[in-house]
Coordinates of C-alpha atoms and ligand atoms in Angstrom, one line a residue:
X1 CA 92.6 93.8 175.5
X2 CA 92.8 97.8 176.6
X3 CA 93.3 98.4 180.0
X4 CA 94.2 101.9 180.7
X5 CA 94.7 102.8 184.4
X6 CA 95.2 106.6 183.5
X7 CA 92.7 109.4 182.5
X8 CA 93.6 112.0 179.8
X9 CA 93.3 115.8 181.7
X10 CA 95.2 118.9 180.7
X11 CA 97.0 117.3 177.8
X12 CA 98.4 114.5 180.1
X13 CA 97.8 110.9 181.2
X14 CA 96.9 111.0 185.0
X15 CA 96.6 109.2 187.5
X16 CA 92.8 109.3 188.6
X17 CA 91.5 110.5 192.5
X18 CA 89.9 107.6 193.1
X19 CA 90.5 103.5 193.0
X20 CA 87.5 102.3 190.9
X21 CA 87.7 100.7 187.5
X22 CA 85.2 100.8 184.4
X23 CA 85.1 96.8 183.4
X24 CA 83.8 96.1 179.5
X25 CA 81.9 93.2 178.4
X26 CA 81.3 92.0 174.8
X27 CA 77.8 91.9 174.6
X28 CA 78.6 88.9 172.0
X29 CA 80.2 87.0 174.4
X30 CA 79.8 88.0 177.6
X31 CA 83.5 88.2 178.2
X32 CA 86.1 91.5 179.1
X33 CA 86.9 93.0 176.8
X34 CA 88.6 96.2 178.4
X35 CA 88.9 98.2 181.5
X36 CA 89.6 102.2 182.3
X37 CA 89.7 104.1 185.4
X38 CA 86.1 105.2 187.1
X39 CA 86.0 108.3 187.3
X40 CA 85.2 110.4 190.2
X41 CA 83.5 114.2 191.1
X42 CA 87.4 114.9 192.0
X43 CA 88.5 113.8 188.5
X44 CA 85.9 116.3 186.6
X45 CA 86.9 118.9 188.9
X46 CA 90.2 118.5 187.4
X47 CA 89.1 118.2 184.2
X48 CA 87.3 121.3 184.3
X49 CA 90.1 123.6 185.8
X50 CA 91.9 122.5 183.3
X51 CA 89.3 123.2 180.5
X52 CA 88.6 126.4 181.9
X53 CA 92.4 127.3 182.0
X54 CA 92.7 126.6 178.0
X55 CA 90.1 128.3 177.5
X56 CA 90.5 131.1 179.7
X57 CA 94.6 131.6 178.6
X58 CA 93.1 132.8 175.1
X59 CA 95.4 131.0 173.0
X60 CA 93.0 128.2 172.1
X61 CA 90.1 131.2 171.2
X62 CA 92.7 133.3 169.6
X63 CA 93.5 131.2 167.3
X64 CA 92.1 131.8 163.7
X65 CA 88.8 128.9 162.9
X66 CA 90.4 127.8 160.2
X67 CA 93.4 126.7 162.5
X68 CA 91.6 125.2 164.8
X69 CA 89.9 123.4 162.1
X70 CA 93.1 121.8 160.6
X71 CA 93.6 120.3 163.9
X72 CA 90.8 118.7 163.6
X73 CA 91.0 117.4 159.9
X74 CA 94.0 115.8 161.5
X75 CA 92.0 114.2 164.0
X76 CA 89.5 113.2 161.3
X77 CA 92.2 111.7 159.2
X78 CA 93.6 109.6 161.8
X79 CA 90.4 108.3 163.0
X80 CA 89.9 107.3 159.8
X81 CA 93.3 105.5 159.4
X82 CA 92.3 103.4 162.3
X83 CA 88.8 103.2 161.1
X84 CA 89.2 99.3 161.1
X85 CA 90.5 98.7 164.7
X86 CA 88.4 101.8 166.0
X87 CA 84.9 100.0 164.5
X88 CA 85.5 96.7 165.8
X89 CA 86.7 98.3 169.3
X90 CA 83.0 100.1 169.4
X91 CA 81.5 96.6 168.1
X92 CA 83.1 95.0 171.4
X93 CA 82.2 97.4 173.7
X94 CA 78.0 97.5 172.5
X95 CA 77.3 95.1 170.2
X96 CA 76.9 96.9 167.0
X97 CA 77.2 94.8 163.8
X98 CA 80.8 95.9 162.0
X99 CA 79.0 95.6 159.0
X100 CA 77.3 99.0 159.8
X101 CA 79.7 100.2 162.8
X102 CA 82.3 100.9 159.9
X103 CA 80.0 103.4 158.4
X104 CA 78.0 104.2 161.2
X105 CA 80.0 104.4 163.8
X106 CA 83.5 105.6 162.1
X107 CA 82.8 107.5 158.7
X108 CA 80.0 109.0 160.1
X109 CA 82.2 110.5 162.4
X110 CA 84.9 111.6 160.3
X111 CA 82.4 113.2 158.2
X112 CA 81.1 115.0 160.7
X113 CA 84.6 116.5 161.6
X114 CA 85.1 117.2 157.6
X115 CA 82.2 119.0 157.5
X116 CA 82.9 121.1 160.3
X117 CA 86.4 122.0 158.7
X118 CA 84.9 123.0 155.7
X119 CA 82.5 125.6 157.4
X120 CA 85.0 127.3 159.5
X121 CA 86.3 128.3 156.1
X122 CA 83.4 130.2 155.2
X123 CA 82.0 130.7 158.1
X124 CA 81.1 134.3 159.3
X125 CA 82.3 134.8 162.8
X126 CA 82.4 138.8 162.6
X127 CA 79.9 140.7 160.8
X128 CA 79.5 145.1 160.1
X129 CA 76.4 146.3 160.9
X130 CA 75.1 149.8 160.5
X131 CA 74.9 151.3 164.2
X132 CA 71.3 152.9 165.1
X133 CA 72.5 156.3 165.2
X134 CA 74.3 156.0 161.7
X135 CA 77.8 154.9 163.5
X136 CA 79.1 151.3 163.1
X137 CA 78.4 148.1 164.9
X138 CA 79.9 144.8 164.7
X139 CA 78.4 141.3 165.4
X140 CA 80.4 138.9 166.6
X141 CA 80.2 135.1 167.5
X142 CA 82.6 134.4 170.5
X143 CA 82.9 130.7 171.7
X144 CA 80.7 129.3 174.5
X145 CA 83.5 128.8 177.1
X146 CA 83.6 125.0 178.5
X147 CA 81.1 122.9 177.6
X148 CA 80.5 119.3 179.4
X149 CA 79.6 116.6 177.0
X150 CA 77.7 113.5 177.9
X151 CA 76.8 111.0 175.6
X152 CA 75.5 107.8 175.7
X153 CA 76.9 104.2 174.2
X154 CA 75.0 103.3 171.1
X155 CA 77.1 105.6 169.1
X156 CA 79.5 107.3 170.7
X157 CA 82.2 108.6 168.9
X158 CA 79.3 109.8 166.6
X159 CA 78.0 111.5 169.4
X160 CA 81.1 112.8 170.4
X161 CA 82.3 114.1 167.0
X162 CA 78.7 116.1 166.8
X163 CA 79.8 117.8 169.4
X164 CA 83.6 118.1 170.0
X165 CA 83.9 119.2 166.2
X166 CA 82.0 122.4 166.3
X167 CA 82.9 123.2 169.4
X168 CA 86.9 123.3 168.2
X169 CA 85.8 125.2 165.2
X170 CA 83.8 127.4 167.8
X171 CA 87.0 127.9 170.3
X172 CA 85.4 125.8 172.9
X173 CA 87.0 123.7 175.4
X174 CA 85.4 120.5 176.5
X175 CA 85.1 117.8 179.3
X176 CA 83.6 114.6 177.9
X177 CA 81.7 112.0 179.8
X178 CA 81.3 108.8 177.9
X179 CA 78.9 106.4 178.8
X180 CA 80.1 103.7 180.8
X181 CA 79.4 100.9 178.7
X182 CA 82.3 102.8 175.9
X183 CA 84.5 104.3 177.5
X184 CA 87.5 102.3 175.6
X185 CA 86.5 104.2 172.2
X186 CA 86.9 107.3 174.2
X187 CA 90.6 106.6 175.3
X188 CA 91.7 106.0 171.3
X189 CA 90.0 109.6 170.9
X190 CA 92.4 110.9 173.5
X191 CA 95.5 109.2 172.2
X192 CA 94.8 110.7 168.6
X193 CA 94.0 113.9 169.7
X194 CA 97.4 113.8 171.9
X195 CA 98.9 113.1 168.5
X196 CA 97.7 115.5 166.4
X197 CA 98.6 118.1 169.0
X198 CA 95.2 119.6 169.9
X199 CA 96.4 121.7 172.6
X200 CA 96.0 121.2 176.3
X201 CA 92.7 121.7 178.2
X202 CA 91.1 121.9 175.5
X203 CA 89.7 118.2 175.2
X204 CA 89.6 116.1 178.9
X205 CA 87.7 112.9 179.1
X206 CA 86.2 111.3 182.4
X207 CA 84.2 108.2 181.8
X208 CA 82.0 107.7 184.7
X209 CA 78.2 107.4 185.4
X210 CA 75.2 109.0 186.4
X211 CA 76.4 110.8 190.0
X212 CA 79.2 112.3 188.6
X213 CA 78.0 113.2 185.3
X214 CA 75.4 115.3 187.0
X215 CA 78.3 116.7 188.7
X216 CA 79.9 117.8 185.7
X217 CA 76.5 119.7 184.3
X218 CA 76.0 121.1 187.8
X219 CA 79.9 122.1 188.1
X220 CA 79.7 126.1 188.5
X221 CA 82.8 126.4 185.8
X222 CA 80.8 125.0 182.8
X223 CA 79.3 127.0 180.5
X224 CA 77.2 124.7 178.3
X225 CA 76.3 121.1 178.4
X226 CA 75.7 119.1 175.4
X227 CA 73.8 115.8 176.4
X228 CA 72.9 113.2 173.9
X229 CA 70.8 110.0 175.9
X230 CA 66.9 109.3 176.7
X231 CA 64.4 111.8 177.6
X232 CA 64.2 111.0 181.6
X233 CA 67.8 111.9 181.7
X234 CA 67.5 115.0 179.2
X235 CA 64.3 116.5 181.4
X236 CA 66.6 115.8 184.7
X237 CA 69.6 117.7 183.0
X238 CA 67.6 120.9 181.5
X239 CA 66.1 121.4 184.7
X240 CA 69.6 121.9 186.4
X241 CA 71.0 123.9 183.7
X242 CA 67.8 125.5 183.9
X243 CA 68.2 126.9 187.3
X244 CA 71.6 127.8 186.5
X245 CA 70.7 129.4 183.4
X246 CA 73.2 127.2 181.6
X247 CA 73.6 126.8 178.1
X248 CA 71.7 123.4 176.7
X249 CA 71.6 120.7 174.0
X250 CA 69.6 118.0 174.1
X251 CA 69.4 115.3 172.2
X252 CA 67.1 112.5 173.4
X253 CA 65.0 109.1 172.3
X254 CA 62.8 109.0 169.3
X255 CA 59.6 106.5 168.6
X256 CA 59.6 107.8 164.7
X257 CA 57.3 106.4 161.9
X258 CA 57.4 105.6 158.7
X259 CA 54.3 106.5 156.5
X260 CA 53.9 104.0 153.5
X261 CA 52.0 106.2 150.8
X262 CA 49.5 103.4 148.7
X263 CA 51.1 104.5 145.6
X264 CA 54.5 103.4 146.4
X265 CA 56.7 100.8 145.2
X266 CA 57.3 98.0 148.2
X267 CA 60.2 96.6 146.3
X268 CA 62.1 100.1 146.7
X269 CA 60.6 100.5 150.2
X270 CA 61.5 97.4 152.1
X271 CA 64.9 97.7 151.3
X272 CA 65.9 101.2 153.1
X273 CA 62.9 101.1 155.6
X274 CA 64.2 97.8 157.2
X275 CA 67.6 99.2 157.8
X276 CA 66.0 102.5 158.9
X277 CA 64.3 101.0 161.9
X278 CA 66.9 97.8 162.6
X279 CA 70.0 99.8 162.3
X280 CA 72.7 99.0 165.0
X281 CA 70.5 96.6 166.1
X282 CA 67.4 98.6 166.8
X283 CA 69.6 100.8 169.2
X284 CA 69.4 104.0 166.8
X285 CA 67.8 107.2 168.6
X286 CA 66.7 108.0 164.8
X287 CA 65.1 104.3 164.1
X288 CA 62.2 104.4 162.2
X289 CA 60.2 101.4 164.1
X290 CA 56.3 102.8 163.3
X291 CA 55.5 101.8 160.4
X292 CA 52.2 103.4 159.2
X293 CA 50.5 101.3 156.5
X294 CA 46.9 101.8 154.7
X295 CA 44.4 99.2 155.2
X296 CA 43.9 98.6 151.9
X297 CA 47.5 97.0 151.7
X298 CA 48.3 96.7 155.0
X299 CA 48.6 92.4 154.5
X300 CA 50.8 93.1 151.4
X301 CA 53.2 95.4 153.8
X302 CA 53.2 93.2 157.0
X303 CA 54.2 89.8 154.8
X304 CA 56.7 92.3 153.0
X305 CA 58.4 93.1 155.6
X306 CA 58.2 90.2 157.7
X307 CA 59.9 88.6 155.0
X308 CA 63.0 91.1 155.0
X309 CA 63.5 91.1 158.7
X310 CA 63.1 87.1 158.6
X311 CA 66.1 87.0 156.7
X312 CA 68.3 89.2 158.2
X313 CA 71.5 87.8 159.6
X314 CA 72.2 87.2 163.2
X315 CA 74.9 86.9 165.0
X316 CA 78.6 87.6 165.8
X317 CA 78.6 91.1 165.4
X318 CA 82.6 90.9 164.2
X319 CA 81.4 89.2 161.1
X320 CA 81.0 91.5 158.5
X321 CA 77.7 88.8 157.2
X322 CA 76.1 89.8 160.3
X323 CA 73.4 91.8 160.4
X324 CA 72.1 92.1 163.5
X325 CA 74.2 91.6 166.3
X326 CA 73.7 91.6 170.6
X327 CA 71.8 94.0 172.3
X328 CA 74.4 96.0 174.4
X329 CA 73.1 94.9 178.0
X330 CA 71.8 92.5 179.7
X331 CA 69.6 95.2 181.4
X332 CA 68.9 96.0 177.8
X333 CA 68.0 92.7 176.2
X334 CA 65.6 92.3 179.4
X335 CA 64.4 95.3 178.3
X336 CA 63.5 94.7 175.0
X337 CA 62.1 91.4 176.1
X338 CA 59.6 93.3 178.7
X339 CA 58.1 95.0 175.5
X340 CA 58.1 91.9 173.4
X341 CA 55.7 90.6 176.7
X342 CA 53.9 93.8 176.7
X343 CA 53.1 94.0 173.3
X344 CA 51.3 90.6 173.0
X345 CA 49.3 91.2 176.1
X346 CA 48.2 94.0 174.7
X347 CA 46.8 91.9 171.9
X348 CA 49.8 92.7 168.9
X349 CA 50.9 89.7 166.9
X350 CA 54.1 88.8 166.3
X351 CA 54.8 88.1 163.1
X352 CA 58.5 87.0 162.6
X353 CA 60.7 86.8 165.9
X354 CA 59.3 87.3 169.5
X355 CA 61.9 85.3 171.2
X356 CA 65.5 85.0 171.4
X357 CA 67.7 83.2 168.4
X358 CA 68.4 79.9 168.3
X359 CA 72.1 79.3 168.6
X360 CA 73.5 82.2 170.3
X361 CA 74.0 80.3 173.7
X362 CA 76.2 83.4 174.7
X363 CA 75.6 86.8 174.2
X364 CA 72.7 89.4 174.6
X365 CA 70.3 88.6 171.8
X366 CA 66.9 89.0 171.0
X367 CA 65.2 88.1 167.6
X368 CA 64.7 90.8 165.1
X369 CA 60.7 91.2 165.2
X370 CA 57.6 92.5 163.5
X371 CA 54.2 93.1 165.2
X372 CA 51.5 93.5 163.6
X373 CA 47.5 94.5 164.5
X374 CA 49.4 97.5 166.4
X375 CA 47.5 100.1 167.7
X376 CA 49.4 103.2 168.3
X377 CA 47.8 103.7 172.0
X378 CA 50.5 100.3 173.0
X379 CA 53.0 101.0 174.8
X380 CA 54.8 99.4 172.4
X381 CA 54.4 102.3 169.5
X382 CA 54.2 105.0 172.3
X383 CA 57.7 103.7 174.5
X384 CA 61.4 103.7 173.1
X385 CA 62.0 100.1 172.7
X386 CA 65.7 100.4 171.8
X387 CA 66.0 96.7 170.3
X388 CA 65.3 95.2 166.5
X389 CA 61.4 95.4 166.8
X390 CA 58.9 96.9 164.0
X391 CA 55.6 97.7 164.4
X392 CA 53.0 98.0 161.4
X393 CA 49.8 99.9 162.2
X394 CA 47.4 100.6 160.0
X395 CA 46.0 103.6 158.9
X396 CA 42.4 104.9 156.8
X397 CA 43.6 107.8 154.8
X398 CA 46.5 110.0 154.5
X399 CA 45.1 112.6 157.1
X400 CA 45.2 109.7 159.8
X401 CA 48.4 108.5 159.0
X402 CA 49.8 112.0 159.6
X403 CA 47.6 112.3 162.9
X404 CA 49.0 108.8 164.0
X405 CA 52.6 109.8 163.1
X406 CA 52.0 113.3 165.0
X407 CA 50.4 110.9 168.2
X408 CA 53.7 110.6 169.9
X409 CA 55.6 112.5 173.1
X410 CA 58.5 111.9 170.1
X411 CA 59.5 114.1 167.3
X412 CA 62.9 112.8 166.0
X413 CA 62.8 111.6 162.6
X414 CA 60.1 110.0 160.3
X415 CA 59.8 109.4 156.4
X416 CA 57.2 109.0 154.0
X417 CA 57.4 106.9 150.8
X418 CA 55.5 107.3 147.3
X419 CA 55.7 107.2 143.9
X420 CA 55.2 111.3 143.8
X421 CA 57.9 113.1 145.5
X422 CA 56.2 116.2 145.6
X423 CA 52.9 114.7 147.5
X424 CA 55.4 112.7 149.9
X425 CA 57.8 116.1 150.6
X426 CA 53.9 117.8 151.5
X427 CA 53.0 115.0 153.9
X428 CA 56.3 114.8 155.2
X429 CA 56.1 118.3 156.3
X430 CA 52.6 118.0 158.2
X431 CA 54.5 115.7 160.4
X432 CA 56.4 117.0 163.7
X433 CA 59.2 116.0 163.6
X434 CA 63.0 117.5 163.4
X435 CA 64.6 115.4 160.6
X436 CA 62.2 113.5 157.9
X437 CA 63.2 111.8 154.3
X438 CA 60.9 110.8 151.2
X439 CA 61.8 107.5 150.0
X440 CA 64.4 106.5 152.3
X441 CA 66.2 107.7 155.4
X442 CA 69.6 109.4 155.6
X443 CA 71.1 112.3 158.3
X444 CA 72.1 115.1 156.1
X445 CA 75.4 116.3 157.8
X446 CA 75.2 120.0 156.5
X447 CA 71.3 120.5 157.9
X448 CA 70.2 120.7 161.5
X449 CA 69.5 117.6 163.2
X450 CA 67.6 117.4 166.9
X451 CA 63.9 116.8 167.6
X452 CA 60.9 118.4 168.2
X453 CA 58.5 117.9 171.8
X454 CA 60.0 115.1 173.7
X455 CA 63.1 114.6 171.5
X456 CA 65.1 117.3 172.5
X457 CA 66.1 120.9 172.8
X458 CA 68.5 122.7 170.2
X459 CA 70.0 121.2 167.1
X460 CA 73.3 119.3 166.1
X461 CA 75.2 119.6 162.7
X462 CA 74.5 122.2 160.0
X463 CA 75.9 125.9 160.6
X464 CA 73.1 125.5 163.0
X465 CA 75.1 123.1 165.2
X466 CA 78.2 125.3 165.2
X467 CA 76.3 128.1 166.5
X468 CA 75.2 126.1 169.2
X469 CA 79.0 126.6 170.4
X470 CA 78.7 130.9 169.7
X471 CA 77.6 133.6 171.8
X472 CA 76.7 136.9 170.5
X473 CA 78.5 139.7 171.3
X474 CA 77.1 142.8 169.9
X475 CA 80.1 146.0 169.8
X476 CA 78.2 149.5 169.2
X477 CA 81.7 151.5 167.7
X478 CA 82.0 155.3 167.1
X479 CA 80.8 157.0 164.4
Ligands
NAD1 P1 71.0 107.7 179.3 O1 70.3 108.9 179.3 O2 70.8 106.7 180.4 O3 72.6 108.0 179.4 C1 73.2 108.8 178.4 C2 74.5 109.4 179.0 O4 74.1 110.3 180.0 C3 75.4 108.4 179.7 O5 76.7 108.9 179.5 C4 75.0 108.5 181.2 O6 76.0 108.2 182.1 C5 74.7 110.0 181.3 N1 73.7 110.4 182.3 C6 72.5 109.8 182.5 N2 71.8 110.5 183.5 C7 72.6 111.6 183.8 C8 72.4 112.7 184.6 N3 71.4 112.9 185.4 N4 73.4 113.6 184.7 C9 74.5 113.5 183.9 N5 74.7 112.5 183.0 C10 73.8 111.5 183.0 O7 70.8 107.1 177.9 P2 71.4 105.7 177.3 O8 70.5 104.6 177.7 O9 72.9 105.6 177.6 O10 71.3 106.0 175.7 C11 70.2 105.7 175.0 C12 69.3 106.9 174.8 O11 70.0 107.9 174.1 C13 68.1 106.6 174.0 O12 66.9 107.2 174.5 C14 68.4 107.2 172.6 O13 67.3 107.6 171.8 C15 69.2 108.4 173.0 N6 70.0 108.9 171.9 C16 69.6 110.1 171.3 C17 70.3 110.5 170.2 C18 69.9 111.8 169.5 O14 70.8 112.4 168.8 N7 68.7 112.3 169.6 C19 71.4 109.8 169.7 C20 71.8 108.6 170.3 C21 71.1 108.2 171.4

């Protein structure tokens, strides 16, 4: 079991100012699982001096992209050769089935960090302009400075790695704030960047919660805060940086649908739509969990997919069988189990699940579950659920399946399935949202990613996700 009594600051394993510990929990089975230091206001005020002083000593921001970048193909490469050990460490800390934590949870990452690598190679980070009397100008993009990250636990080294890796490519320095449920992935980050010699200061990790992230996105030595979590917290966040005129990311909760054109093929569909909204146990900001069906086959689509999420496979999440594994909080499970309530008062059915499994006398399950006779006015297909649980509504034509899609505070991801691409890639575009697929769901690591009304501010991956890292600087030079 990992139990670390030291926090990594300034290149170094310290001891932290205060005397509280971080305690894991398997969701699976309710036992410890790991421990790390709590960290304190005192402990990110040490963690950003130190930031701050990599940054600010220039060697870090001197140093050519493509440099920086092979430090972090080294990280990459060593996460991946502990891809194993680091996926089942993330499965014990929140639950998430191995099965799809490997991929998910680890490659994801690393692929995030390869991408990254490549585009500081071709990259333009200086360009010659012609100067408005005639003379010469140059653009150039300078690093942000120090940037607080704060992200939450459903996938966090993902989370991480869409932040830390453009921002090493950028020249930036971080602090980073897991969440308090993972805070033991976050330690193995620290040892393999130690490793691979990513310099000093330039990445410092303080697990801790609420109070004392705020006091990292309020600390007056920051220069930018990337925040992945829910939307109360983002709101909370962009109005402090907001009065501090402080660089922001946000990347918050989705409710996302999936429009199911008549024309399409429901043995293709089922197949990547139930993944898209059950992945990581329902715990996925980008889960597709409206699922918009005509009424001319809305029967066909409820029994279809009832069927698939019937059979999916519950349990230990270690097992790679398992499908679906524990939600990754008690808190959580009573969560899910409030909108499982609150969906049949509201006169929903539930189709397959509604309860708790049979057979899991430990551990923070719930049933993977299908309403139907939704209406999208419930609070269950208005509300982040953030557990295993569908909802079909149904919709007259096209034009109201779009306007059902678009009537949400959300605007994360979406999809829209038919047998004619071209008509699917037009509806997809009516709807609002910041990431959308035809005939299936996947994050496209070299295109921006972030959401549109409630969903967030900004955009992660893509070229578009490294400039979030840039400032302009504009130099007017002598004719
Ligand atoms: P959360 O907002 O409660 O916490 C997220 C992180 O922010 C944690 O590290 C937490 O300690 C910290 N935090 C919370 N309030 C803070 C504050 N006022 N100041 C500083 N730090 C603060 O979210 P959660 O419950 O941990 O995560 C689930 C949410 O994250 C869901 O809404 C999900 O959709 C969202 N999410 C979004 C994306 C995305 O890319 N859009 C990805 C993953 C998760």
């Amino acid at each position: 079991m990992p139990v670390e009594d030291r926090l990594y600051i300034g290149g170094d394993w310290v001891a932290p100012e205060g005397t509280g510990v971080i305690e894991v929990f398997s969701p699976a089975t309710e036992e410890k699982v790991g421990q790390v230091p709590e960290g304190t206001t005192a402990d990110i005020d040490k963690a950003v001096a130190a930031a701050r002083t990599a940054f600010d000593a220039g060697e870090w921001t001197r140093m050519a992209p493509e440099e920086r970048a092979q430090l972090l193909s080294s990280l990459s490469a060593t996460i991946q050769a502990r891809a194993d050990e680091i996926a089942r460490l993330i499965t014990n800390e929140n639950g998430s089935p191995y099965s799809w934590g490997i991929m998910g949870q680890v490659f994801a990452s690393t692929m995030v960090a390869d991408f990254y690598t490549g585009l500081a190679k071709e990259y333009t980070f200086s360009e010659e302009r012609v100067g408005t009397m005639g003379n010469k100008a140059l653009v150039r993009k300078l690093p942000v400075g120090v940037v607080g990250g704060i992200v939450p636990w459903n996938v966090p080294l993902f989370t991480t790695m869409l932040k830390l890796a453009p921002a090493m490519v950028a020249g930036a320095t971080m602090v980073l704030k897991p969440a308090p449920e993972t805070p033991l992935d976050a330690q193995v980050l620290a040892e393999i960047a130690h490793e691979v010699g990513i310099p000093a200061g330039v990445l410092n990790i303080v697990p801790a919660g609420r109070e004392v992230g705020e006091h990292l996105v309020t600390h007056p030595d920051v220069d930018k805060i990337a925040f992945t979590g829910s939307t109360a917290a983002g709101r909370k966040i962009a109005a402090l940086c907001g009065e501090r005129l402080r660089r922001v990311t946000l990347e918050l909760g989705g409710k996302s649908a999936s429009i199911i054109l008549d024309d399409a093929d429901l043995s293709q569909v089922v197949p990547a739509l139930v993944p898209a909204g059950t992945m990581n146990n329902g715990q996925a900001c980008v889960a597709q969990t409206r699922i918009l069906a005509s009424r001319d086959r809305y029967d066909e689509v409820v029994d279809a997919i009832a069927e698939a999420v019937g059979n999916l496979k519950v349990g230990d999440p270690l097992d790679p069988e398992t499908e679906i594994g524990p939600l990754t909080a008690e808190r959580q499970r009573d969560r899910v189990e409030g909108y499982l309530a609150s969906g049949r008062e509201e006169g929903a059915k539930v189709v397959v699940g509604g309860g708790r499994p049979a057979g899991q006398p430990k551990g923070w399950f719930v049933e993977p579950t299908v309403f139907s006779g939704v209406k999208n006015s419930m609070r269950i297909a208005q509300e982040e659920i953030f557990g295993p649980v569908l909802s079909v509504i149904p919709y007259d034509d096209v034009d109201d399946a779009v306007a059902i899609a678009n009537d949400s505070d959300y605007g994360l991801s979406g999809s829209v399935y038919g047998a004619d691409v071209d008509t699917a890639t037009e509806i997809a575009g009516r709807v609002r949202t910041g990431t959308t697929a035809v005939n299936g769901f996947m994050l496209e690591f070299g295109c921006p990613f972030g959401g549109f009304k409630g969903s967030g501010l900004g955009r992660e991956l893509g070229p578009e996700g490294l400039e979030a890292y840039l400032e302009l600087q504009s130099v007017s030079l002598p004719a």
